[in-house]
Amino acid sequence: MTQLAIIGGTGLSALNGLNIVEQHKISTPFGLPSSDILEGELHGKTVLFLPRHGPKHTIPPHKINYRANIWALHHLGVSHIIAVAAVGGIRQDLAPSSFVLPDQIIDYTYGREQSFYSDDFCAENHIDFSYPYDERLRKDLLQAALNQQITIVDGGTYGATQGPRLESAAEIKRMAQDGCAMVGMTGMPEAALARELNIAYASCALVVNWAAGLSDGLITMTQIEQTLVGGMSQVKQVLDEFIRMQ
Ligand code: HPA
């Protein structure tokens, strides 16, 4: 049976319209998740929601307990995760306000707990990660966007950086040379942990700024916040349609 969870990112700390039926406080072998996990009903389906930066957006990307978040969702029977993310655009077609479903990842983060098996490892725990995102889930999200006449770019490499600072122009230049289409701070190890527990995972990313050095001037939070408001309401439209399609 499919059980969907949505992990909200910057700009999506709550899921409008979610008719909450239960609030799960879960303590995991890896500590506490970013928040209680909300279980609710949306368009007649049960949906779980977890804001990865906490309900008040107080947890920075490098301090998120990714293991506790994914473990807690798995514990509640989650089989599919849609991770919502705000990213900086690197590739030319990813201007602010674009939507994109990444299909690859390069991980530039460091010092984050990367695995559920760090302390108790065996050879089978080397998961295959050739294609980090679930293709079926990606295609269903693309269809949901199409049904809503919302343009979503199909594919691009997500470069995961450590944060919380934004990147230097030279770092972005290097990432572009590596083949990154976008940059964000939370895509890893979230995607790999979901794969370790066999949860289908896809990310729906909203481009909120040109990455460092790619536009005139500096990156401002005001500009990012303006883009987030309109953009996240469209992300919600895609999620609504996706849930109706299930
Ligand atoms: N860099 C890293 N993470 C981000 C950015 C960025 O430019 N924009 C939104 N999240």
Tab-separated table of C-alpha atoms and ligand atoms in Angstrom:
chain	number	residue	atom	x	y	z
A	1	MET	CA	0.000	0.000	0.000
A	2	THR	CA	1.194	3.501	-0.808
A	3	GLN	CA	1.736	5.864	2.085
A	4	LEU	CA	2.842	9.301	1.044
A	5	ALA	CA	4.851	11.779	3.094
A	6	ILE	CA	5.729	15.299	2.109
A	7	ILE	CA	8.866	16.859	3.539
A	8	GLY	CA	8.459	20.615	3.453
A	9	GLY	CA	11.435	22.892	2.936
A	10	THR	CA	12.016	26.624	3.085
A	11	GLY	CA	8.709	28.320	2.261
A	12	LEU	CA	6.637	25.228	3.018
A	13	SER	CA	6.504	24.813	6.801
A	14	ALA	CA	2.836	23.790	6.747
A	15	LEU	CA	0.556	22.102	4.251
A	16	ASN	CA	-2.557	24.215	3.650
A	17	GLY	CA	-5.749	22.237	3.536
A	18	LEU	CA	-4.318	19.248	5.403
A	19	ASN	CA	-7.055	18.118	7.706
A	20	ILE	CA	-4.964	16.988	10.668
A	21	VAL	CA	-6.102	13.812	12.377
A	22	GLU	CA	-3.022	12.985	14.436
A	23	GLN	CA	0.261	14.484	15.524
A	24	HIS	CA	2.970	11.832	15.947
A	25	LYS	CA	5.719	12.511	18.500
A	26	ILE	CA	8.386	10.024	17.601
A	27	SER	CA	11.663	9.396	19.280
A	28	THR	CA	14.065	7.363	17.156
A	29	PRO	CA	17.340	5.493	17.805
A	30	PHE	CA	18.974	8.509	16.110
A	31	GLY	CA	17.304	11.212	18.192
A	32	LEU	CA	14.351	13.456	17.521
A	33	PRO	CA	12.969	14.424	14.113
A	34	SER	CA	12.697	18.089	13.104
A	35	SER	CA	9.132	18.209	14.442
A	36	ASP	CA	6.116	16.114	15.277
A	37	ILE	CA	4.884	14.408	12.160
A	38	LEU	CA	1.453	15.544	11.121
A	39	GLU	CA	-0.930	12.960	9.797
A	40	GLY	CA	-3.843	14.353	7.919
A	41	GLU	CA	-6.290	13.952	5.130
A	42	LEU	CA	-5.998	15.742	1.835
A	43	HIS	CA	-8.366	15.062	-1.062
A	44	GLY	CA	-9.535	11.904	0.702
A	45	LYS	CA	-6.023	10.449	1.086
A	46	THR	CA	-3.880	10.048	4.176
A	47	VAL	CA	-0.787	12.227	3.926
A	48	LEU	CA	2.035	12.718	6.414
A	49	PHE	CA	3.838	16.026	6.630
A	50	LEU	CA	7.194	16.914	8.152
A	51	PRO	CA	8.787	20.379	7.959
A	52	ARG	CA	12.522	19.605	7.735
A	53	HIS	CA	13.619	22.933	9.237
A	54	GLY	CA	11.155	22.563	12.126
A	55	PRO	CA	7.708	24.160	12.472
A	56	LYS	CA	9.237	27.614	12.956
A	57	HIS	CA	12.106	27.173	10.500
A	58	THR	CA	14.796	27.270	13.180
A	59	ILE	CA	16.946	24.279	12.156
A	60	PRO	CA	19.654	25.117	9.612
A	61	PRO	CA	20.480	22.585	6.860
A	62	HIS	CA	23.660	21.250	8.482
A	63	LYS	CA	21.890	20.682	11.828
A	64	ILE	CA	18.879	18.778	10.527
A	65	ASN	CA	18.650	15.288	11.973
A	66	TYR	CA	18.092	13.643	8.588
A	67	ARG	CA	18.359	10.145	10.050
A	68	ALA	CA	15.681	10.771	12.661
A	69	ASN	CA	13.386	12.346	10.049
A	70	ILE	CA	13.590	9.474	7.591
A	71	TRP	CA	13.552	6.786	10.295
A	72	ALA	CA	10.399	8.316	11.848
A	73	LEU	CA	8.610	8.420	8.488
A	74	HIS	CA	9.578	4.814	7.804
A	75	HIS	CA	8.330	3.849	11.256
A	76	LEU	CA	4.940	5.337	10.339
A	77	GLY	CA	4.776	3.158	7.240
A	78	VAL	CA	5.790	5.706	4.631
A	79	SER	CA	6.549	4.189	1.218
A	80	HIS	CA	6.888	7.394	-0.854
A	81	ILE	CA	8.407	10.772	-0.046
A	82	ILE	CA	8.067	13.973	-2.014
A	83	ALA	CA	10.719	16.360	-0.770
A	84	VAL	CA	10.067	20.011	-1.462
A	85	ALA	CA	13.159	22.180	-1.796
A	86	ALA	CA	14.187	25.737	-2.591
A	87	VAL	CA	17.305	25.877	-4.770
A	88	GLY	CA	19.593	28.274	-6.569
A	89	GLY	CA	19.627	27.997	-10.369
A	90	ILE	CA	22.925	27.243	-12.116
A	91	ARG	CA	21.875	25.940	-15.531
A	92	GLN	CA	20.655	28.622	-17.933
A	93	ASP	CA	17.107	27.297	-18.181
A	94	LEU	CA	16.690	27.381	-14.391
A	95	ALA	CA	15.892	31.030	-13.755
A	96	PRO	CA	14.208	32.112	-10.503
A	97	SER	CA	10.563	30.926	-10.310
A	98	SER	CA	11.260	27.813	-12.406
A	99	PHE	CA	10.321	24.381	-11.124
A	100	VAL	CA	12.538	21.388	-11.593
A	101	LEU	CA	12.522	17.702	-10.766
A	102	PRO	CA	16.185	16.787	-10.288
A	103	ASP	CA	17.305	13.398	-11.575
A	104	GLN	CA	20.864	13.259	-10.246
A	105	ILE	CA	22.843	14.376	-7.212
A	106	ILE	CA	26.390	15.418	-6.437
A	107	ASP	CA	27.062	15.582	-2.724
A	108	TYR	CA	29.422	18.316	-1.524
A	109	THR	CA	28.304	18.164	2.107
A	110	TYR	CA	30.577	17.023	4.906
A	111	GLY	CA	30.294	15.972	8.518
A	112	ARG	CA	26.670	14.861	8.210
A	113	GLU	CA	25.546	11.425	9.342
A	114	GLN	CA	25.155	9.689	5.982
A	115	SER	CA	23.840	6.261	6.898
A	116	PHE	CA	21.646	4.337	9.309
A	117	TYR	CA	24.369	1.726	9.410
A	118	SER	CA	27.390	3.854	10.386
A	119	ASP	CA	27.839	2.005	13.674
A	120	ASP	CA	26.712	-1.438	12.606
A	121	PHE	CA	27.793	-1.925	9.019
A	122	CYS	CA	27.775	-4.981	6.791
A	123	ALA	CA	28.420	-5.396	3.056
A	124	GLU	CA	24.712	-5.411	2.118
A	125	ASN	CA	24.434	-1.868	3.427
A	126	HIS	CA	26.206	-0.520	0.314
A	127	ILE	CA	22.994	0.626	-1.366
A	128	ASP	CA	22.751	1.204	-5.096
A	129	PHE	CA	22.426	4.942	-5.678
A	130	SER	CA	23.020	5.136	-9.447
A	131	TYR	CA	19.672	6.880	-9.882
A	132	PRO	CA	18.962	8.657	-6.582
A	133	TYR	CA	15.389	9.687	-7.380
A	134	ASP	CA	12.480	7.346	-7.953
A	135	GLU	CA	11.638	7.513	-11.650
A	136	ARG	CA	7.983	6.531	-11.273
A	137	LEU	CA	7.400	9.213	-8.659
A	138	ARG	CA	9.161	11.790	-10.844
A	139	LYS	CA	6.976	10.895	-13.830
A	140	ASP	CA	3.791	11.118	-11.742
A	141	LEU	CA	4.830	14.559	-10.497
A	142	LEU	CA	5.512	15.664	-14.070
A	143	GLN	CA	2.051	14.460	-15.060
A	144	ALA	CA	0.474	16.297	-12.111
A	145	ALA	CA	2.193	19.517	-13.206
A	146	LEU	CA	1.104	19.000	-16.798
A	147	ASN	CA	-2.507	18.524	-15.666
A	148	GLN	CA	-2.259	21.855	-13.825
A	149	GLN	CA	-0.563	23.570	-16.786
A	150	ILE	CA	2.467	24.266	-14.633
A	151	THR	CA	5.808	23.976	-16.409
A	152	ILE	CA	8.342	21.774	-14.649
A	153	VAL	CA	11.814	21.108	-16.016
A	154	ASP	CA	12.403	17.364	-16.207
A	155	GLY	CA	15.847	16.579	-14.843
A	156	GLY	CA	19.032	18.199	-13.711
A	157	THR	CA	21.786	17.466	-11.249
A	158	TYR	CA	21.231	18.732	-7.729
A	159	GLY	CA	24.468	19.834	-6.058
A	160	ALA	CA	24.096	19.537	-2.295
A	161	THR	CA	26.246	22.035	-0.378
A	162	GLN	CA	26.906	22.259	3.320
A	163	GLY	CA	25.546	25.702	4.134
A	164	PRO	CA	24.304	27.544	5.988
A	165	ARG	CA	26.184	30.187	4.025
A	166	LEU	CA	25.517	30.523	0.334
A	167	GLU	CA	28.316	29.586	-2.067
A	168	SER	CA	31.106	31.699	-3.499
A	169	ALA	CA	31.014	32.514	-7.213
A	170	ALA	CA	34.042	30.256	-7.736
A	171	GLU	CA	32.310	27.342	-6.003
A	172	ILE	CA	29.325	27.744	-8.299
A	173	LYS	CA	31.618	27.913	-11.329
A	174	ARG	CA	33.174	24.645	-10.261
A	175	MET	CA	29.770	23.091	-9.649
A	176	ALA	CA	28.641	24.169	-13.129
A	177	GLN	CA	31.760	22.486	-14.568
A	178	ASP	CA	30.872	19.371	-12.584
A	179	GLY	CA	27.473	19.361	-14.296
A	180	CYS	CA	25.267	20.721	-11.504
A	181	ALA	CA	22.076	22.367	-12.727
A	182	MET	CA	20.990	23.622	-9.320
A	183	VAL	CA	22.313	24.038	-5.800
A	184	GLY	CA	20.625	23.393	-2.461
A	185	MET	CA	21.636	22.493	1.069
A	186	THR	CA	19.248	19.728	2.119
A	187	GLY	CA	19.111	17.132	-0.658
A	188	MET	CA	21.771	15.001	1.016
A	189	PRO	CA	21.878	12.788	2.939
A	190	GLU	CA	18.071	12.844	2.852
A	191	ALA	CA	17.807	11.063	-0.517
A	192	ALA	CA	20.374	8.392	0.380
A	193	LEU	CA	18.754	7.658	3.741
A	194	ALA	CA	15.380	7.175	2.040
A	195	ARG	CA	17.051	4.719	-0.350
A	196	GLU	CA	18.606	2.829	2.571
A	197	LEU	CA	15.106	2.189	3.901
A	198	ASN	CA	13.709	1.447	0.453
A	199	ILE	CA	11.423	4.473	0.384
A	200	ALA	CA	10.698	5.894	-3.077
A	201	TYR	CA	11.953	9.489	-3.014
A	202	ALA	CA	11.639	12.420	-5.408
A	203	SER	CA	12.324	16.092	-5.006
A	204	CYS	CA	10.236	18.966	-6.294
A	205	ALA	CA	12.491	22.011	-6.409
A	206	LEU	CA	11.611	25.666	-6.773
A	207	VAL	CA	14.393	27.920	-8.041
A	208	VAL	CA	14.416	30.997	-5.802
A	209	ASN	CA	17.576	32.789	-6.979
A	210	TRP	CA	20.380	32.636	-9.495
A	211	ALA	CA	23.280	30.878	-7.806
A	212	ALA	CA	26.223	32.999	-6.659
A	213	GLY	CA	27.970	34.989	-9.376
A	214	LEU	CA	25.369	34.261	-12.046
A	215	SER	CA	23.409	37.506	-11.777
A	216	ASP	CA	24.289	41.154	-11.368
A	217	GLY	CA	24.528	41.964	-7.695
A	218	LEU	CA	24.339	39.870	-4.576
A	219	ILE	CA	21.785	37.322	-3.460
A	220	THR	CA	19.277	38.875	-1.080
A	221	MET	CA	16.800	37.169	1.214
A	222	THR	CA	14.163	39.711	0.170
A	223	GLN	CA	14.425	38.553	-3.418
A	224	ILE	CA	14.342	34.883	-2.347
A	225	GLU	CA	11.323	35.411	-0.112
A	226	GLN	CA	9.391	37.164	-2.879
A	227	THR	CA	9.992	34.250	-5.239
A	228	LEU	CA	9.087	31.732	-2.534
A	229	VAL	CA	5.597	33.106	-1.949
A	230	GLY	CA	4.219	32.660	-5.465
A	231	GLY	CA	6.341	29.629	-6.192
A	232	MET	CA	5.318	27.541	-3.211
A	233	SER	CA	1.622	28.086	-3.933
A	234	GLN	CA	2.257	26.497	-7.345
A	235	VAL	CA	4.199	23.654	-5.733
A	236	LYS	CA	1.140	23.092	-3.534
A	237	GLN	CA	-1.044	22.989	-6.659
A	238	VAL	CA	1.154	20.233	-8.096
A	239	LEU	CA	1.076	18.312	-4.805
A	240	ASP	CA	-2.729	18.616	-4.644
A	241	GLU	CA	-3.075	17.263	-8.157
A	242	PHE	CA	-0.569	14.491	-7.456
A	243	ILE	CA	-2.610	13.403	-4.426
A	244	ARG	CA	-5.876	13.543	-6.380
A	245	MET	CA	-4.271	11.279	-9.023
A	246	GLN	CA	-3.494	8.541	-6.451
B	1	HPA	N1	22.583	27.932	-2.688
B	1	HPA	C1	22.317	26.914	-1.816
B	1	HPA	N2	21.095	26.661	-1.380
B	1	HPA	C2	20.090	27.413	-1.838
B	1	HPA	C3	20.307	28.464	-2.726
B	1	HPA	C4	21.625	28.734	-3.170
B	1	HPA	O1	21.893	29.655	-3.970
B	1	HPA	N3	19.097	29.039	-2.952
B	1	HPA	C5	18.197	28.322	-2.226
B	1	HPA	N4	18.791	27.346	-1.546
